């Protein structure tokens, strides 16, 4: 590498947040002059973020842990970023997901928001850079600030949907702020007990201090806040409405990233801030969380069964997936944690894929109630192909990636003897299978009534008529939406084949040695 | 244990925790959206007070260095500046959240013509 | 729901109150919060930056990265309000229009179908349908107050190194003057002084001054926002470079906060139409 690149490459931990952020602002400013410039700016911002993330991924894979001191002050006095293998992996996933969705939803964003599209790009990029900062930062207060920047942008992005969206966004705002404030209260307790805000520093202090009721309370407050943020079962109420009524372009990225990053924060706090003994030694907290997740899986899956529209059904599946990861992590053994961490990555990919497929259907059909899906395999074969792959991944069928993380989760459950959780996982797979095959059946065998009538009139002597299934004209989504979707579908398969490498290189080193 | 110094010595935490749950109760139980947003503000303010009260030291003054102390600085003389800084950020975040919340409430009002949550839910169901 | 909320809050509140027992006494100088990190700030802030106000130093130097995102949160809120509310579609105003005859201050109502004055007329100005009466006392008072308030805000900004104050406070005072103008006169008067486009660009430029200072440090080969490296550019030694840079970023914060406050007010008060103010 030439010296200038060397020089620049040390800064990738900060550039992953700042490059998208600055270019996001530039997108808004340029968009004010000419709307056409906003998209390239936003694209460039996320692309540079992705390059920085991949760079860090390669570096950390060689066993390096990247630490960056903001303003040159050493922690605990200044703010530091600390990126290990797992955070680099999540950062790459965030940037890749955001970039792919940006390309895919350009058309619908420009159409829906017209002259306000630059503001949409800016908020979108702020949202993504906020999430990236949350993953990278080692400072618990900086994390709160970044959490708020991501959340505020999210409220605005969701609130721009049709009719019911502002109300759903307001509910999300109230719930999200409760969550963030609980987290901040936890930060206050940690600060009062230790005097520090840096995760590594606090971990050292807590190690020396031993059990402390203030820290137990801080732990409870932080976890409560994060559970509300990640829409875990009893506090999931905001999620289905917010994601259903948001514009498709927003839902895709939000469903794929928001909840996952909150889960990542939970994992990071438990593994590298609070003493492990606090979380797992008594077994009460961990057991309670696993049972909560078990109930959450059943509740979410049954609610998904009751839905009449495809997008809304998927939002409940997001709730179920959150419960997988929460439960898997709190099993407390290596297999369970590996499964939860791997599932963060896989779930981000498959959620994006399935929501993008639905967005394509909605863009063509204008609706997504199950009765509107008839004949889709003929009119939109590629989108439906991607939908089938992502459906299989969500159900957990090899060789898609969903199978492998679920395998880890189930073996973790068996190892820990949590049979309730294992049964919940298996039955959720069955329910997911029912849900998706219902969709596939409608889309494959049933024929839209009006089109059927038209076709049979037009092709009365056509040889297709005696097959029972008339041929429908192909009406695929536009190419800019289709290609990202196909890339994502192939990614789902690729991630499945790469599971071993990902676990060995990136996930295993991030789990502390005490966890067996 | 000596009860009176105990209560006096910790009343800042009591007050903040009371406000914290007062705000939260308002946010959950009130049906008017503006009242909910007011609850939200009480909720966030309580945390600000909590942090600021943690920065207090008896017999200390503002964290602005006095001319006569420039040679040798005794940390006991000055309040802890860090929570002030953190809460400046938190105040700004609270203001920003309030702005977005009011914006969304305005939009809700334009759609449903009311800010009562039960009436909005009724309008959604009957639609 | 109410009872459930009450039980939940009482239960959780009780837990926290019982736990408050373990927190350090109020004002205890030996509590961990006052002994671990903060003495470093108190002892070294002046030496590092030649700035007596430790809050300003911690805000804009030790934890400058937080502060930059704080400005960014404000910017995001400005964008959010604009994105959610702004619409160019005119609301229903009924058939009639109101105009003010500027030389005399007389308000004129023009019924539907009546002849309207020219769009750029110097003598007649279109006013809100919900117009407020012309009140010379309020308007004159505000006209006198606003310059002083603005100078005061600049003082708060410039003197932030030595006394309580700084970018956010200055920005809020400055923003309040424009909002005061909008309240005492009307939205259009404010918009004439500071259009929406100006507000938006100022807010972006403000955050960009902060982030760009950091980026400059990075391009000159140091960590992000490490002001030391700017010493040759600012013609001073390292401590003074930090002091000057604190002022530079505070100016950025002032611009951003002021512009966003005004921008949010424009959109909220007129429900995004920006024709009828409060």
CSV table of N, CA, C and O in Angstrom, one decimal, chain A residues 7-8 11 14 17-18 21-22 25 28-29 32 68-73 76-79 81 113 115-116 119-120 123 126 139 141-142 145-146 149 152 156-157 159-160 189 191-197 201 205 213-214 217 221, chain C residues 15-16 19 22-24 32-33 36-38 40-41 48 61-66 68-70 72-73 75-77 79-80 82-86 88 196-197 200-201 204 207-208 211 215 218-219 221-226 242 263:
chain,number,residue,atom,x,y,z
A,7,UNK,N,-1.7,5.9,5.6
A,7,UNK,CA,-2.1,7.0,6.5
A,7,UNK,C,-3.6,7.0,6.8
A,7,UNK,O,-4.1,7.1,7.9
A,8,UNK,N,-4.3,6.8,5.7
A,8,UNK,CA,-5.8,6.9,5.8
A,8,UNK,C,-6.4,5.7,6.4
A,8,UNK,O,-7.4,5.8,7.1
A,11,UNK,N,-7.4,5.4,10.0
A,11,UNK,CA,-8.6,6.1,10.5
A,11,UNK,C,-9.9,5.4,10.1
A,11,UNK,O,-10.9,6.0,10.4
A,14,UNK,N,-13.0,5.7,12.5
A,14,UNK,CA,-13.8,6.9,12.6
A,14,UNK,C,-14.4,7.2,11.2
A,14,UNK,O,-15.5,7.7,11.2
A,17,UNK,N,-18.0,6.0,10.4
A,17,UNK,CA,-19.1,6.8,10.9
A,17,UNK,C,-19.1,8.2,10.1
A,17,UNK,O,-20.2,8.6,9.7
A,18,UNK,N,-18.0,8.8,10.1
A,18,UNK,CA,-17.9,10.2,9.6
A,18,UNK,C,-18.1,10.3,8.1
A,18,UNK,O,-18.7,11.3,7.6
A,21,UNK,N,-21.7,10.2,7.3
A,21,UNK,CA,-22.4,11.3,7.9
A,21,UNK,C,-22.1,12.6,7.1
A,21,UNK,O,-23.0,13.3,6.8
A,22,UNK,N,-20.8,12.8,6.8
A,22,UNK,CA,-20.5,14.1,6.1
A,22,UNK,C,-21.1,14.1,4.7
A,22,UNK,O,-21.7,15.1,4.3
A,25,UNK,N,-24.8,14.8,4.8
A,25,UNK,CA,-25.1,16.2,4.9
A,25,UNK,C,-24.9,16.9,3.5
A,25,UNK,O,-25.7,17.7,3.1
A,28,UNK,N,-27.8,16.3,1.3
A,28,UNK,CA,-29.0,17.3,1.6
A,28,UNK,C,-28.7,18.6,1.0
A,28,UNK,O,-29.5,19.3,0.4
A,29,UNK,N,-27.4,19.1,1.2
A,29,UNK,CA,-27.1,20.4,0.7
A,29,UNK,C,-27.1,20.5,-0.8
A,29,UNK,O,-27.6,21.4,-1.4
A,32,UNK,N,-30.5,20.4,-2.3
A,32,UNK,CA,-31.2,21.7,-2.3
A,32,UNK,C,-31.0,22.4,-3.6
A,32,UNK,O,-31.9,23.1,-4.1
A,68,UNK,N,-9.3,3.3,18.5
A,68,UNK,CA,-9.1,4.6,18.0
A,68,UNK,C,-9.5,5.6,19.0
A,68,UNK,O,-10.5,5.5,19.6
A,69,UNK,N,-8.6,6.6,19.3
A,69,UNK,CA,-8.8,7.6,20.3
A,69,UNK,C,-9.3,8.9,19.7
A,69,UNK,O,-8.5,9.5,19.0
A,70,UNK,N,-10.5,9.2,20.0
A,70,UNK,CA,-11.1,10.5,19.4
A,70,UNK,C,-10.3,11.6,20.1
A,70,UNK,O,-10.1,11.7,21.3
A,71,UNK,N,-10.0,12.6,19.3
A,71,UNK,CA,-9.3,13.8,19.7
A,71,UNK,C,-8.0,13.5,20.4
A,71,UNK,O,-7.4,14.4,21.1
A,72,UNK,N,-7.5,12.3,20.3
A,72,UNK,CA,-6.2,11.9,20.8
A,72,UNK,C,-6.1,11.7,22.3
A,72,UNK,O,-5.0,11.4,22.8
A,73,UNK,N,-7.2,11.8,23.0
A,73,UNK,CA,-7.2,11.6,24.4
A,73,UNK,C,-7.4,10.1,24.7
A,73,UNK,O,-8.3,9.5,24.2
A,76,UNK,N,-9.6,6.4,30.0
A,76,UNK,CA,-11.0,6.8,30.2
A,76,UNK,C,-11.3,8.2,30.0
A,76,UNK,O,-12.5,8.6,30.3
A,77,UNK,N,-10.3,9.1,29.7
A,77,UNK,CA,-10.6,10.5,29.6
A,77,UNK,C,-11.3,10.9,28.4
A,77,UNK,O,-12.2,11.8,28.4
A,78,UNK,N,-10.9,10.3,27.3
A,78,UNK,CA,-11.5,10.7,26.0
A,78,UNK,C,-12.5,9.6,25.6
A,78,UNK,O,-12.7,8.6,26.3
A,79,UNK,N,-13.0,9.8,24.4
A,79,UNK,CA,-13.9,8.7,23.8
A,79,UNK,C,-13.1,7.8,22.9
A,79,UNK,O,-12.2,8.3,22.2
A,81,UNK,N,-13.0,4.3,20.2
A,81,UNK,CA,-13.7,3.3,19.4
A,81,UNK,C,-12.9,2.0,19.6
A,81,UNK,O,-11.7,2.1,19.5
A,113,UNK,N,-41.3,10.7,-2.4
A,113,UNK,CA,-41.0,11.9,-1.6
A,113,UNK,C,-40.7,13.1,-2.5
A,113,UNK,O,-40.5,14.2,-2.1
A,115,UNK,N,-39.8,16.1,-4.1
A,115,UNK,CA,-38.8,17.2,-3.8
A,115,UNK,C,-38.2,17.1,-2.4
A,115,UNK,O,-37.2,17.7,-2.1
A,116,UNK,N,-38.8,16.2,-1.6
A,116,UNK,CA,-38.2,16.0,-0.2
A,116,UNK,C,-37.2,14.8,-0.2
A,116,UNK,O,-36.7,14.4,0.8
A,119,UNK,N,-33.9,15.1,1.6
A,119,UNK,CA,-34.0,15.0,3.1
A,119,UNK,C,-34.1,13.5,3.5
A,119,UNK,O,-33.6,13.1,4.5
A,120,UNK,N,-34.8,12.7,2.6
A,120,UNK,CA,-34.9,11.3,2.9
A,120,UNK,C,-33.5,10.6,2.9
A,120,UNK,O,-33.1,9.9,3.8
A,123,UNK,N,-31.5,11.7,6.0
A,123,UNK,CA,-32.0,11.0,7.2
A,123,UNK,C,-31.6,9.5,7.2
A,123,UNK,O,-31.2,8.9,8.2
A,126,UNK,N,-27.9,9.3,8.0
A,126,UNK,CA,-27.7,9.6,9.4
A,126,UNK,C,-28.1,8.4,10.2
A,126,UNK,O,-27.4,8.0,11.2
A,139,UNK,N,-17.6,3.9,24.4
A,139,UNK,CA,-18.0,4.8,25.4
A,139,UNK,C,-19.5,4.7,25.6
A,139,UNK,O,-20.3,4.9,24.7
A,141,UNK,N,-21.7,6.6,27.1
A,141,UNK,CA,-22.5,7.8,26.8
A,141,UNK,C,-22.6,8.1,25.3
A,141,UNK,O,-23.6,8.5,24.8
A,142,UNK,N,-21.4,8.0,24.7
A,142,UNK,CA,-21.4,8.2,23.2
A,142,UNK,C,-22.4,7.3,22.6
A,142,UNK,O,-23.1,7.7,21.6
A,145,UNK,N,-25.8,8.8,22.6
A,145,UNK,CA,-26.0,9.9,21.7
A,145,UNK,C,-26.2,9.4,20.3
A,145,UNK,O,-27.1,9.8,19.5
A,146,UNK,N,-25.4,8.3,19.9
A,146,UNK,CA,-25.6,7.8,18.6
A,146,UNK,C,-26.9,7.0,18.5
A,146,UNK,O,-27.5,7.0,17.4
A,149,UNK,N,-29.4,9.5,17.7
A,149,UNK,CA,-29.4,10.1,16.3
A,149,UNK,C,-30.0,9.0,15.3
A,149,UNK,O,-30.8,9.4,14.5
A,152,UNK,N,-33.9,9.1,16.1
A,152,UNK,CA,-34.7,10.3,15.6
A,152,UNK,C,-34.9,10.2,14.1
A,152,UNK,O,-35.9,10.5,13.6
A,156,UNK,N,-38.6,9.8,11.9
A,156,UNK,CA,-38.9,10.6,10.8
A,156,UNK,C,-39.2,9.7,9.6
A,156,UNK,O,-40.1,9.9,8.8
A,157,UNK,N,-38.3,8.8,9.3
A,157,UNK,CA,-38.4,7.9,8.2
A,157,UNK,C,-39.7,7.1,8.2
A,157,UNK,O,-40.3,6.9,7.2
A,159,UNK,N,-42.4,7.9,10.0
A,159,UNK,CA,-43.6,8.8,10.0
A,159,UNK,C,-44.0,9.3,8.7
A,159,UNK,O,-45.1,9.9,8.5
A,160,UNK,N,-43.2,9.1,7.7
A,160,UNK,CA,-43.6,9.6,6.3
A,160,UNK,C,-44.4,8.7,5.5
A,160,UNK,O,-44.8,8.9,4.4
A,189,UNK,N,-26.2,5.2,36.8
A,189,UNK,CA,-25.9,4.3,37.9
A,189,UNK,C,-24.4,3.8,37.7
A,189,UNK,O,-23.7,3.8,38.7
A,191,UNK,N,-22.0,5.3,36.1
A,191,UNK,CA,-21.1,6.4,36.3
A,191,UNK,C,-21.0,6.7,37.8
A,191,UNK,O,-19.9,6.9,38.3
A,192,UNK,N,-22.1,6.7,38.5
A,192,UNK,CA,-22.0,7.0,40.0
A,192,UNK,C,-21.2,5.9,40.7
A,192,UNK,O,-20.5,6.2,41.6
A,193,UNK,N,-21.3,4.7,40.3
A,193,UNK,CA,-20.6,3.6,41.0
A,193,UNK,C,-19.2,3.5,40.6
A,193,UNK,O,-18.4,3.1,41.4
A,194,UNK,N,-18.8,3.9,39.4
A,194,UNK,CA,-17.4,3.7,39.0
A,194,UNK,C,-16.7,4.9,38.6
A,194,UNK,O,-15.5,5.0,38.7
A,195,UNK,N,-17.4,6.0,38.2
A,195,UNK,CA,-16.8,7.2,37.8
A,195,UNK,C,-16.2,7.2,36.4
A,195,UNK,O,-15.5,8.1,36.1
A,196,UNK,N,-16.5,6.2,35.7
A,196,UNK,CA,-16.0,6.1,34.3
A,196,UNK,C,-17.1,5.9,33.3
A,196,UNK,O,-18.2,5.5,33.6
A,197,UNK,N,-16.7,6.1,32.0
A,197,UNK,CA,-17.7,5.9,31.0
A,197,UNK,C,-17.2,5.0,29.9
A,197,UNK,O,-17.9,4.7,28.9
A,201,UNK,N,-12.5,0.2,30.7
A,201,UNK,CA,-12.1,0.7,32.1
A,201,UNK,C,-13.1,0.3,33.1
A,201,UNK,O,-12.7,-0.2,34.2
A,205,UNK,N,-12.6,-2.0,36.6
A,205,UNK,CA,-13.0,-1.5,37.9
A,205,UNK,C,-14.0,-2.5,38.6
A,205,UNK,O,-13.9,-2.8,39.8
A,213,UNK,N,-24.6,-3.8,44.6
A,213,UNK,CA,-26.1,-3.7,44.3
A,213,UNK,C,-26.3,-2.6,43.2
A,213,UNK,O,-27.3,-2.7,42.4
A,214,UNK,N,-25.5,-1.5,43.3
A,214,UNK,CA,-25.8,-0.4,42.3
A,214,UNK,C,-25.5,-0.9,40.9
A,214,UNK,O,-26.3,-0.6,40.0
A,217,UNK,N,-28.4,-2.9,39.7
A,217,UNK,CA,-29.5,-2.1,39.3
A,217,UNK,C,-29.2,-1.5,37.9
A,217,UNK,O,-30.1,-1.4,37.0
A,221,UNK,N,-31.5,-1.8,34.6
A,221,UNK,CA,-32.0,-0.7,33.8
A,221,UNK,C,-31.5,-0.7,32.4
A,221,UNK,O,-32.3,-0.5,31.5
C,15,UNK,N,-38.3,-0.5,43.8
C,15,UNK,CA,-37.0,-1.2,43.7
C,15,UNK,C,-35.9,-0.2,43.6
C,15,UNK,O,-34.9,-0.3,44.3
C,16,UNK,N,-36.1,0.8,42.8
C,16,UNK,CA,-35.0,1.8,42.7
C,16,UNK,C,-34.8,2.6,43.9
C,16,UNK,O,-33.7,2.9,44.3
C,19,UNK,N,-32.9,0.6,46.3
C,19,UNK,CA,-31.5,0.5,45.9
C,19,UNK,C,-30.8,1.8,46.1
C,19,UNK,O,-29.6,1.8,46.2
C,22,UNK,N,-27.8,2.3,48.4
C,22,UNK,CA,-26.4,2.0,48.2
C,22,UNK,C,-25.7,3.1,47.4
C,22,UNK,O,-24.5,2.9,47.2
C,23,UNK,N,-26.4,4.1,47.0
C,23,UNK,CA,-25.7,5.1,46.2
C,23,UNK,C,-24.9,6.0,47.2
C,23,UNK,O,-25.3,6.1,48.4
C,24,UNK,N,-23.9,6.7,46.8
C,24,UNK,CA,-23.1,7.5,47.7
C,24,UNK,C,-23.9,8.7,48.2
C,24,UNK,O,-24.9,9.1,47.5
C,32,UNK,N,-17.1,7.7,43.9
C,32,UNK,CA,-16.3,7.3,42.7
C,32,UNK,C,-16.5,8.3,41.6
C,32,UNK,O,-15.5,8.6,40.9
C,33,UNK,N,-17.7,8.9,41.4
C,33,UNK,CA,-17.9,9.8,40.3
C,33,UNK,C,-17.0,11.0,40.4
C,33,UNK,O,-16.6,11.6,39.4
C,36,UNK,N,-12.6,9.4,40.2
C,36,UNK,CA,-12.0,8.5,39.2
C,36,UNK,C,-11.5,9.3,38.0
C,36,UNK,O,-10.3,9.5,37.8
C,37,UNK,N,-12.4,9.9,37.2
C,37,UNK,CA,-12.0,10.5,35.9
C,37,UNK,C,-11.9,12.0,36.1
C,37,UNK,O,-11.1,12.7,35.6
C,38,UNK,N,-12.9,12.6,36.9
C,38,UNK,CA,-13.1,14.0,36.9
C,38,UNK,C,-11.9,14.8,37.4
C,38,UNK,O,-11.6,15.9,36.9
C,40,UNK,N,-8.8,14.4,36.8
C,40,UNK,CA,-7.9,14.7,35.7
C,40,UNK,C,-8.4,15.9,34.9
C,40,UNK,O,-7.5,16.7,34.5
C,41,UNK,N,-9.7,16.0,34.7
C,41,UNK,CA,-10.2,17.1,33.9
C,41,UNK,C,-9.9,18.4,34.7
C,41,UNK,O,-9.5,19.4,34.1
C,48,UNK,N,-3.8,22.0,29.5
C,48,UNK,CA,-3.9,21.5,28.2
C,48,UNK,C,-4.4,22.5,27.2
C,48,UNK,O,-4.1,22.5,26.0
C,61,UNK,N,-13.4,19.6,23.8
C,61,UNK,CA,-12.1,19.0,23.5
C,61,UNK,C,-12.0,17.5,23.9
C,61,UNK,O,-12.0,16.6,23.1
C,62,UNK,N,-12.1,17.3,25.2
C,62,UNK,CA,-12.0,15.9,25.7
C,62,UNK,C,-13.1,15.0,25.1
C,62,UNK,O,-12.9,13.9,24.7
C,63,UNK,N,-14.3,15.6,25.2
C,63,UNK,CA,-15.5,14.8,24.6
C,63,UNK,C,-16.1,15.5,23.4
C,63,UNK,O,-17.3,15.6,23.3
C,64,UNK,N,-15.2,16.0,22.6
C,64,UNK,CA,-15.7,16.8,21.4
C,64,UNK,C,-16.5,15.9,20.5
C,64,UNK,O,-17.4,16.4,19.8
C,65,UNK,N,-16.2,14.7,20.5
C,65,UNK,CA,-16.9,13.8,19.5
C,65,UNK,C,-18.3,13.7,19.9
C,65,UNK,O,-19.2,13.7,19.0
C,66,UNK,N,-18.6,13.6,21.2
C,66,UNK,CA,-20.0,13.6,21.7
C,66,UNK,C,-20.7,14.8,21.2
C,66,UNK,O,-21.8,14.8,20.8
C,68,UNK,N,-20.1,16.9,18.8
C,68,UNK,CA,-20.3,16.9,17.4
C,68,UNK,C,-21.6,16.2,17.1
C,68,UNK,O,-22.5,16.7,16.3
C,69,UNK,N,-21.8,15.0,17.7
C,69,UNK,CA,-23.0,14.3,17.4
C,69,UNK,C,-24.2,14.9,18.0
C,69,UNK,O,-25.4,14.7,17.6
C,70,UNK,N,-24.0,15.7,19.1
C,70,UNK,CA,-25.1,16.4,19.7
C,70,UNK,C,-25.6,17.5,18.7
C,70,UNK,O,-26.8,17.6,18.5
C,72,UNK,N,-25.3,17.1,15.6
C,72,UNK,CA,-25.8,16.3,14.5
C,72,UNK,C,-27.3,15.9,14.9
C,72,UNK,O,-28.1,15.8,14.0
C,73,UNK,N,-27.5,15.6,16.2
C,73,UNK,CA,-28.9,15.2,16.6
C,73,UNK,C,-29.8,16.3,16.3
C,73,UNK,O,-30.9,16.1,15.8
C,75,UNK,N,-29.4,18.7,14.1
C,75,UNK,CA,-29.6,18.7,12.6
C,75,UNK,C,-30.6,17.7,12.2
C,75,UNK,O,-31.5,18.0,11.3
C,76,UNK,N,-30.5,16.5,12.7
C,76,UNK,CA,-31.4,15.4,12.3
C,76,UNK,C,-32.8,15.8,12.6
C,76,UNK,O,-33.7,15.5,11.9
C,77,UNK,N,-33.0,16.4,13.8
C,77,UNK,CA,-34.3,16.8,14.2
C,77,UNK,C,-34.9,17.9,13.2
C,77,UNK,O,-36.1,17.8,12.9
C,79,UNK,N,-34.1,18.2,10.1
C,79,UNK,CA,-34.4,17.5,8.9
C,79,UNK,C,-35.7,16.7,9.1
C,79,UNK,O,-36.6,16.6,8.2
C,80,UNK,N,-35.9,16.1,10.3
C,80,UNK,CA,-37.1,15.3,10.5
C,80,UNK,C,-38.3,16.1,10.4
C,80,UNK,O,-39.3,15.8,9.8
C,82,UNK,N,-38.7,19.0,8.9
C,82,UNK,CA,-38.9,19.4,7.5
C,82,UNK,C,-39.5,18.3,6.7
C,82,UNK,O,-40.5,18.5,6.0
C,83,UNK,N,-38.9,17.1,6.8
C,83,UNK,CA,-39.3,16.0,6.0
C,83,UNK,C,-40.7,15.6,6.3
C,83,UNK,O,-41.5,15.3,5.4
C,84,UNK,N,-41.1,15.6,7.6
C,84,UNK,CA,-42.5,15.2,7.9
C,84,UNK,C,-43.5,16.2,7.6
C,84,UNK,O,-44.6,15.8,7.2
C,85,UNK,N,-43.2,17.5,7.8
C,85,UNK,CA,-44.3,18.5,7.7
C,85,UNK,C,-44.3,19.3,6.4
C,85,UNK,O,-45.4,19.6,5.9
C,86,UNK,N,-43.2,19.6,5.9
C,86,UNK,CA,-43.2,20.6,4.8
C,86,UNK,C,-44.0,20.2,3.6
C,86,UNK,O,-43.8,19.1,3.1
C,88,UNK,N,-45.7,22.2,0.0
C,88,UNK,CA,-45.9,23.5,-0.7
C,88,UNK,C,-47.4,23.7,-1.0
C,88,UNK,O,-47.8,24.7,-1.4
C,196,UNK,N,-36.2,29.9,4.7
C,196,UNK,CA,-36.0,28.5,5.1
C,196,UNK,C,-34.7,27.9,4.5
C,196,UNK,O,-34.0,27.2,5.2
C,197,UNK,N,-34.4,28.3,3.3
C,197,UNK,CA,-33.2,27.8,2.7
C,197,UNK,C,-32.0,28.2,3.4
C,197,UNK,O,-31.1,27.4,3.7
C,200,UNK,N,-31.7,26.2,6.6
C,200,UNK,CA,-31.2,24.8,6.3
C,200,UNK,C,-29.8,24.8,6.0
C,200,UNK,O,-29.0,24.0,6.6
C,201,UNK,N,-29.3,25.7,5.2
C,201,UNK,CA,-27.9,25.7,4.8
C,201,UNK,C,-27.0,26.1,6.0
C,201,UNK,O,-26.0,25.5,6.2
C,204,UNK,N,-26.6,23.1,8.2
C,204,UNK,CA,-25.6,22.1,7.6
C,204,UNK,C,-24.2,22.7,7.8
C,204,UNK,O,-23.3,22.0,8.2
C,207,UNK,N,-22.8,22.4,11.4
C,207,UNK,CA,-22.3,21.0,11.8
C,207,UNK,C,-21.1,20.7,10.9
C,207,UNK,O,-20.1,20.1,11.4
C,208,UNK,N,-21.1,21.2,9.7
C,208,UNK,CA,-19.9,20.9,8.9
C,208,UNK,C,-18.7,21.6,9.4
C,208,UNK,O,-17.6,21.1,9.3
C,211,UNK,N,-17.5,19.2,12.1
C,211,UNK,CA,-17.0,18.0,11.6
C,211,UNK,C,-15.8,18.2,10.7
C,211,UNK,O,-14.9,17.4,10.7
C,215,UNK,N,-12.1,16.7,10.6
C,215,UNK,CA,-11.6,16.1,9.3
C,215,UNK,C,-10.3,16.7,9.0
C,215,UNK,O,-9.4,16.0,8.5
C,218,UNK,N,-7.7,15.2,10.9
C,218,UNK,CA,-7.4,13.8,10.4
C,218,UNK,C,-6.5,13.9,9.1
C,218,UNK,O,-5.6,13.1,9.0
C,219,UNK,N,-6.8,14.9,8.2
C,219,UNK,CA,-6.1,15.0,7.0
C,219,UNK,C,-4.6,15.4,7.3
C,219,UNK,O,-3.7,15.1,6.5
C,221,UNK,N,-3.0,14.4,9.6
C,221,UNK,CA,-2.2,13.2,10.1
C,221,UNK,C,-2.4,12.9,11.6
C,221,UNK,O,-1.6,12.1,12.1
C,222,UNK,N,-3.3,13.5,12.3
C,222,UNK,CA,-3.6,13.2,13.7
C,222,UNK,C,-4.9,12.5,13.8
C,222,UNK,O,-5.6,12.4,12.8
C,223,UNK,N,-5.3,12.2,15.0
C,223,UNK,CA,-6.6,11.6,15.3
C,223,UNK,C,-7.7,12.6,14.9
C,223,UNK,O,-7.5,13.8,15.0
C,224,UNK,N,-8.9,12.1,14.7
C,224,UNK,CA,-10.0,12.9,14.4
C,224,UNK,C,-10.2,13.9,15.6
C,224,UNK,O,-10.3,13.5,16.7
C,225,UNK,N,-10.4,15.2,15.3
C,225,UNK,CA,-10.7,16.2,16.2
C,225,UNK,C,-9.5,16.5,17.2
C,225,UNK,O,-9.7,17.2,18.2
C,226,UNK,N,-8.3,16.0,16.9
C,226,UNK,CA,-7.2,16.3,17.7
C,226,UNK,C,-6.6,17.7,17.3
C,226,UNK,O,-5.8,17.8,16.4
C,242,UNK,N,-5.6,24.5,20.8
C,242,UNK,CA,-6.8,23.9,21.4
C,242,UNK,C,-7.9,24.9,21.8
C,242,UNK,O,-9.1,24.8,21.5
C,263,UNK,N,-35.7,26.8,12.1
C,263,UNK,CA,-36.2,26.0,11.1
C,263,UNK,C,-37.4,25.1,11.6
C,263,UNK,O,-38.5,25.0,11.0
